[in-house]
Coordinates of C-alpha atoms in Angstrom, one line a residue:
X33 CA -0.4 38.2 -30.7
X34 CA 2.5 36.5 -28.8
X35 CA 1.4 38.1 -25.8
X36 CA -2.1 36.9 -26.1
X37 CA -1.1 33.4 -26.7
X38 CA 1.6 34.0 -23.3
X39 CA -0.6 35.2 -20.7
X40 CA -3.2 32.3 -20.8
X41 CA -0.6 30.0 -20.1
X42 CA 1.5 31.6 -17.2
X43 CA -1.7 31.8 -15.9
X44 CA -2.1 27.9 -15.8
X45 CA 1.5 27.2 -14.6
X46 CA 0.5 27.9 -10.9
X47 CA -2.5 25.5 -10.9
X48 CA 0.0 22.8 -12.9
X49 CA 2.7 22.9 -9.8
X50 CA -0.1 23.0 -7.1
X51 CA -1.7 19.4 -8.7
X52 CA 1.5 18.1 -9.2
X53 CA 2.4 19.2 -5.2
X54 CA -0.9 17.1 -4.0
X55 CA -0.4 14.6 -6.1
X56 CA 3.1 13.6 -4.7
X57 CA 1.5 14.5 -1.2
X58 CA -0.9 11.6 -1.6
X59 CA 1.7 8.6 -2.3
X60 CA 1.8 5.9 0.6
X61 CA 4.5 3.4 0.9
X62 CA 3.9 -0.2 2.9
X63 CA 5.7 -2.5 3.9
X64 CA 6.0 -5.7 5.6
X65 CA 9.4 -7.4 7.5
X66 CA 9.2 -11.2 8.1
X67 CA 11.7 -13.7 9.3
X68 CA 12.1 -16.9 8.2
X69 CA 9.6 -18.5 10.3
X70 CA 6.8 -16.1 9.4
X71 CA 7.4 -14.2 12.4
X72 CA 7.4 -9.9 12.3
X73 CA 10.5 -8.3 11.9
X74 CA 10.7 -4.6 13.9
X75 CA 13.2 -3.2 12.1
X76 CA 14.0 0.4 11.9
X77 CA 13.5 1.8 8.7
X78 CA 15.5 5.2 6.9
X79 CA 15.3 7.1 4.3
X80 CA 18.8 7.5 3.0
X81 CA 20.2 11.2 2.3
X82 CA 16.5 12.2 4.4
X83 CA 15.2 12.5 7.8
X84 CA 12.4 10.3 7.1
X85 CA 12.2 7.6 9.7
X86 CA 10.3 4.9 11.2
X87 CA 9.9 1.7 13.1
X88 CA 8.0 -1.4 12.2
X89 CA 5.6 -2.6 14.8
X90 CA 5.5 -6.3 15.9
X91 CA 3.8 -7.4 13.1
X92 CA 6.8 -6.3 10.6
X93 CA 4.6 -3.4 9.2
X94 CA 5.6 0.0 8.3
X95 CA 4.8 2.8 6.1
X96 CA 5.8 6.0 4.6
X97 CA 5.2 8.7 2.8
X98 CA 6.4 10.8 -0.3
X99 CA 8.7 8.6 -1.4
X100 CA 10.7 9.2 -4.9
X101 CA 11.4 5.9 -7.1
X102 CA 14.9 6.4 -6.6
X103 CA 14.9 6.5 -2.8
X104 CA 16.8 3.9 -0.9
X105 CA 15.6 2.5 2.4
X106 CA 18.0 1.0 5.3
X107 CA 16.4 -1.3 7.3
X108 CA 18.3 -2.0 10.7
X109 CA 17.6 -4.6 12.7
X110 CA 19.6 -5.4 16.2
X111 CA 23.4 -5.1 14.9
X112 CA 21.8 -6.3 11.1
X113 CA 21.7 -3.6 7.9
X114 CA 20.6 -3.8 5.2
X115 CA 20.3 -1.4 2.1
X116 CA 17.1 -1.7 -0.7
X117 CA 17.1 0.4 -3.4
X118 CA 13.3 1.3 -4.4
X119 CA 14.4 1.1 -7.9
X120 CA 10.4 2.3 -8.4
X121 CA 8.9 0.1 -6.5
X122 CA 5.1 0.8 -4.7
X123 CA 5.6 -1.3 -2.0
X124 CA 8.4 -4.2 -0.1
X125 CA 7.8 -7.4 1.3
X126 CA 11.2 -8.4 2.9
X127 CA 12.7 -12.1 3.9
X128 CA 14.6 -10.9 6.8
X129 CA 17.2 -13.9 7.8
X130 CA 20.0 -15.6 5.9
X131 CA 22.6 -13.9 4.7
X132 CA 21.2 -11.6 2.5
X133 CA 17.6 -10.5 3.0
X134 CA 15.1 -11.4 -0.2
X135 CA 12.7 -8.3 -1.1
X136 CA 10.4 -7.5 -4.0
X137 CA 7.5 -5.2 -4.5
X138 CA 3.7 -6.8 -3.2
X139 CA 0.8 -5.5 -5.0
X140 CA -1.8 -6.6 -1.8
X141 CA 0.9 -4.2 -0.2
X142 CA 0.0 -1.3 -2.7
X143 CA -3.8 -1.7 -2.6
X144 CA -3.4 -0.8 0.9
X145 CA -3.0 2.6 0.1
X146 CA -2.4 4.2 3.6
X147 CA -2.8 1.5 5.5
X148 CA 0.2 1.0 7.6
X149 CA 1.1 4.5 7.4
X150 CA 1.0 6.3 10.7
X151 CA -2.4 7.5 11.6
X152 CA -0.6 11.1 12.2
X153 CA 1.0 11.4 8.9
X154 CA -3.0 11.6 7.4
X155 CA -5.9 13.8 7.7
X156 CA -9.3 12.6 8.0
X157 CA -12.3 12.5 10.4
X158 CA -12.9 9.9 12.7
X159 CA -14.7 7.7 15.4
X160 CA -13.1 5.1 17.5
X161 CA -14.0 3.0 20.4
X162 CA -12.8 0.5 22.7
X163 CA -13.5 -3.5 22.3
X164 CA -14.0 -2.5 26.5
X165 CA -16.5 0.4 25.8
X166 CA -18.6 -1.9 23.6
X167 CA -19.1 -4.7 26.2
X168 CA -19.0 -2.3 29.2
X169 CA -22.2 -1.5 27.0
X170 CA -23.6 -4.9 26.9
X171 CA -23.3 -5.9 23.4
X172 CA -22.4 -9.1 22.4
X173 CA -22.2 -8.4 18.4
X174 CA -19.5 -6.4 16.8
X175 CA -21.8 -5.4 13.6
X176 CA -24.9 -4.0 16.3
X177 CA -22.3 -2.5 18.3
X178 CA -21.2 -0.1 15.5
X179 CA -24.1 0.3 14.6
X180 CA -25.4 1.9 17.9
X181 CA -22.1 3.9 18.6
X182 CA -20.5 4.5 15.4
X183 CA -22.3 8.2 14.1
X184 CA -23.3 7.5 10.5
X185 CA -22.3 4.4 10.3
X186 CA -25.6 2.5 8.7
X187 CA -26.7 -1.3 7.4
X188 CA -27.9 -1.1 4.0
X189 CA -28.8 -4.0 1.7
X190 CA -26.6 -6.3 4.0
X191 CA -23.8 -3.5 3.5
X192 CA -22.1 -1.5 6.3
X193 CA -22.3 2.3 4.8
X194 CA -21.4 5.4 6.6
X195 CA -23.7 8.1 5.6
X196 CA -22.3 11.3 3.7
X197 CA -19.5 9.0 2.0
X198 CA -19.2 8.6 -1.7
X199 CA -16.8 7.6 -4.7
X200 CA -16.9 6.1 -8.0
X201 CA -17.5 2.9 -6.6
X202 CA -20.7 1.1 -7.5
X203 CA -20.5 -0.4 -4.0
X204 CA -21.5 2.3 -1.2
X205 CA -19.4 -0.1 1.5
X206 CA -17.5 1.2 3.7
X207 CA -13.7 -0.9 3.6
X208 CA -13.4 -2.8 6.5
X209 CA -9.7 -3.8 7.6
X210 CA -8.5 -6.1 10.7
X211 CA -5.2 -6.0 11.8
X212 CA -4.3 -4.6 9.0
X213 CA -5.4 -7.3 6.4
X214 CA -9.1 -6.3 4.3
X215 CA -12.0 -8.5 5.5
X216 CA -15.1 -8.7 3.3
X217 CA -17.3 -8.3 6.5
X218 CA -17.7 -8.7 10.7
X219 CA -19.2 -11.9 10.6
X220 CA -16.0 -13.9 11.5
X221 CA -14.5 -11.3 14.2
X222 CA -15.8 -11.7 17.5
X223 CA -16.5 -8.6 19.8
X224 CA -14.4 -9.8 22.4
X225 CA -11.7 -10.1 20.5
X226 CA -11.5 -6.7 19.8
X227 CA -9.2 -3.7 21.2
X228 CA -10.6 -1.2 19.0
X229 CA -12.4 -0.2 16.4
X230 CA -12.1 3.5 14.2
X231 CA -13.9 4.3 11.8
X232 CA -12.3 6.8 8.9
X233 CA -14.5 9.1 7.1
X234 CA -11.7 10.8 4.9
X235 CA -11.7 9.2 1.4
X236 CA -8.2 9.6 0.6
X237 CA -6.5 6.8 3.2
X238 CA -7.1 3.8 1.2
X239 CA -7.0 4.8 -2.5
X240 CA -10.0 4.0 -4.1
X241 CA -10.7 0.9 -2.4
X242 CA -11.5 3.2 0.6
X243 CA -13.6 5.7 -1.0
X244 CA -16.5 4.9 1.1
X245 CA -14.2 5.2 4.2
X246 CA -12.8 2.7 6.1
X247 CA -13.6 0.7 9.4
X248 CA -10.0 -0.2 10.8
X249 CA -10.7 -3.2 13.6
X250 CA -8.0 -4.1 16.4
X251 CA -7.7 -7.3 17.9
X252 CA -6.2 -7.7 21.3
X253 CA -3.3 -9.7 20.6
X254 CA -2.0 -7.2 17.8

């Protein structure tokens, strides 16, 4: 009888460790490093007691991956140090300047899921273009550009939607993002403003808020 009641359950202990495995696989970390005038901070960022590394870019934003609650980041900046303790936080907003730096966890931050994490530490299909490609082209409108050049990408009900995407949304809209910052659609960003645009077909980038994929927009002066 034991035996019977045994072998069911070894045989479940594999699958347990494999979803516990992606689950901590999936866990981005943002963050965002400003000075006291509102400025971007590019600070190098560690992972204590790991070789986990990476550098803000000039906008003060960094991300990360994999990250346990009771990691502790050092954030160098010039001849400045400093040490934060995650203490199980999801995400740090940091005051760089003063004499000690001011940090706490932003939730905006967290419902970013991977967005300042660095495009090669995720998998996922995609299509990008230029801002240069587009009016090489001759368009003058972001949204009609995309919608010519962009494979699947589709206007629907006055919603962008790129065609094979799903989740448990109700909304089938694609997540549109501009410099890093969620915009609720490409009326206000002008084409020739724009570096690039890519387009993210994997569903796992942006938690669920990017479900439907996600249109990441770059402006020229980012």
């Amino acid at each position: 009888m034991m035996k019977r009641l045994l072998l069911p359950l070894l045989l479940l202990v594999p699958f347990v460790l494999c979803a516990q495995q992606n689950d901590s696989s999936d866990v981005p970390f943002n963050g965002l490093v400003k000075d006291l005038s509102g400025k971007g901070v590019k600070v190098r960022v560690f992972v204590k007691n790991s070789d986990k590394r990476t550098v803000a870019d000039r906008e003060g934003r960094f991300g990360l991956t994999n990250l346990k609650p009771t990691d502790t980041l050092l954030l160098q900046y010039r001849r400045e140090k400093v040490e934060i303790p995650l203490d199980g936080r999801r995400s740090l907003k940091v005051l760089w300047g003063g004499e000690q730096p001011s940090y706490d966890e932003d939730e905006e931050l967290v419902d970013l899921g991977f967005g300042y994490v660095k495009r090669r530490e995720y998998a996922g299909s995609s299509s990008g273009i230029t801002g240069e490609m587009m009016l090489q082209k001759g368009f003058t409108d972001l949204q009609t550009a995309l919608l010519a050049l962009v494979p699947g990408l589709q206007l629907i009900n006055g919603e962008l939607v790129i065609r094979g995407q799903s989740s448990v949304n109700s909304s089938s809209a694609a997540l549109i993002v501009c410099d890093g910052m969620p915009v609720s659609s490409l009326n206000s960003i002008s084409i020739y403003e724009v570096k690039s645009v890519e387009v993210q077909r994997g569903n796992n980038m942006y938690g669920v808020r990017g479900g439907n994929g996600v249109i990441l927009i770059r402006t020229r002066d980012k």
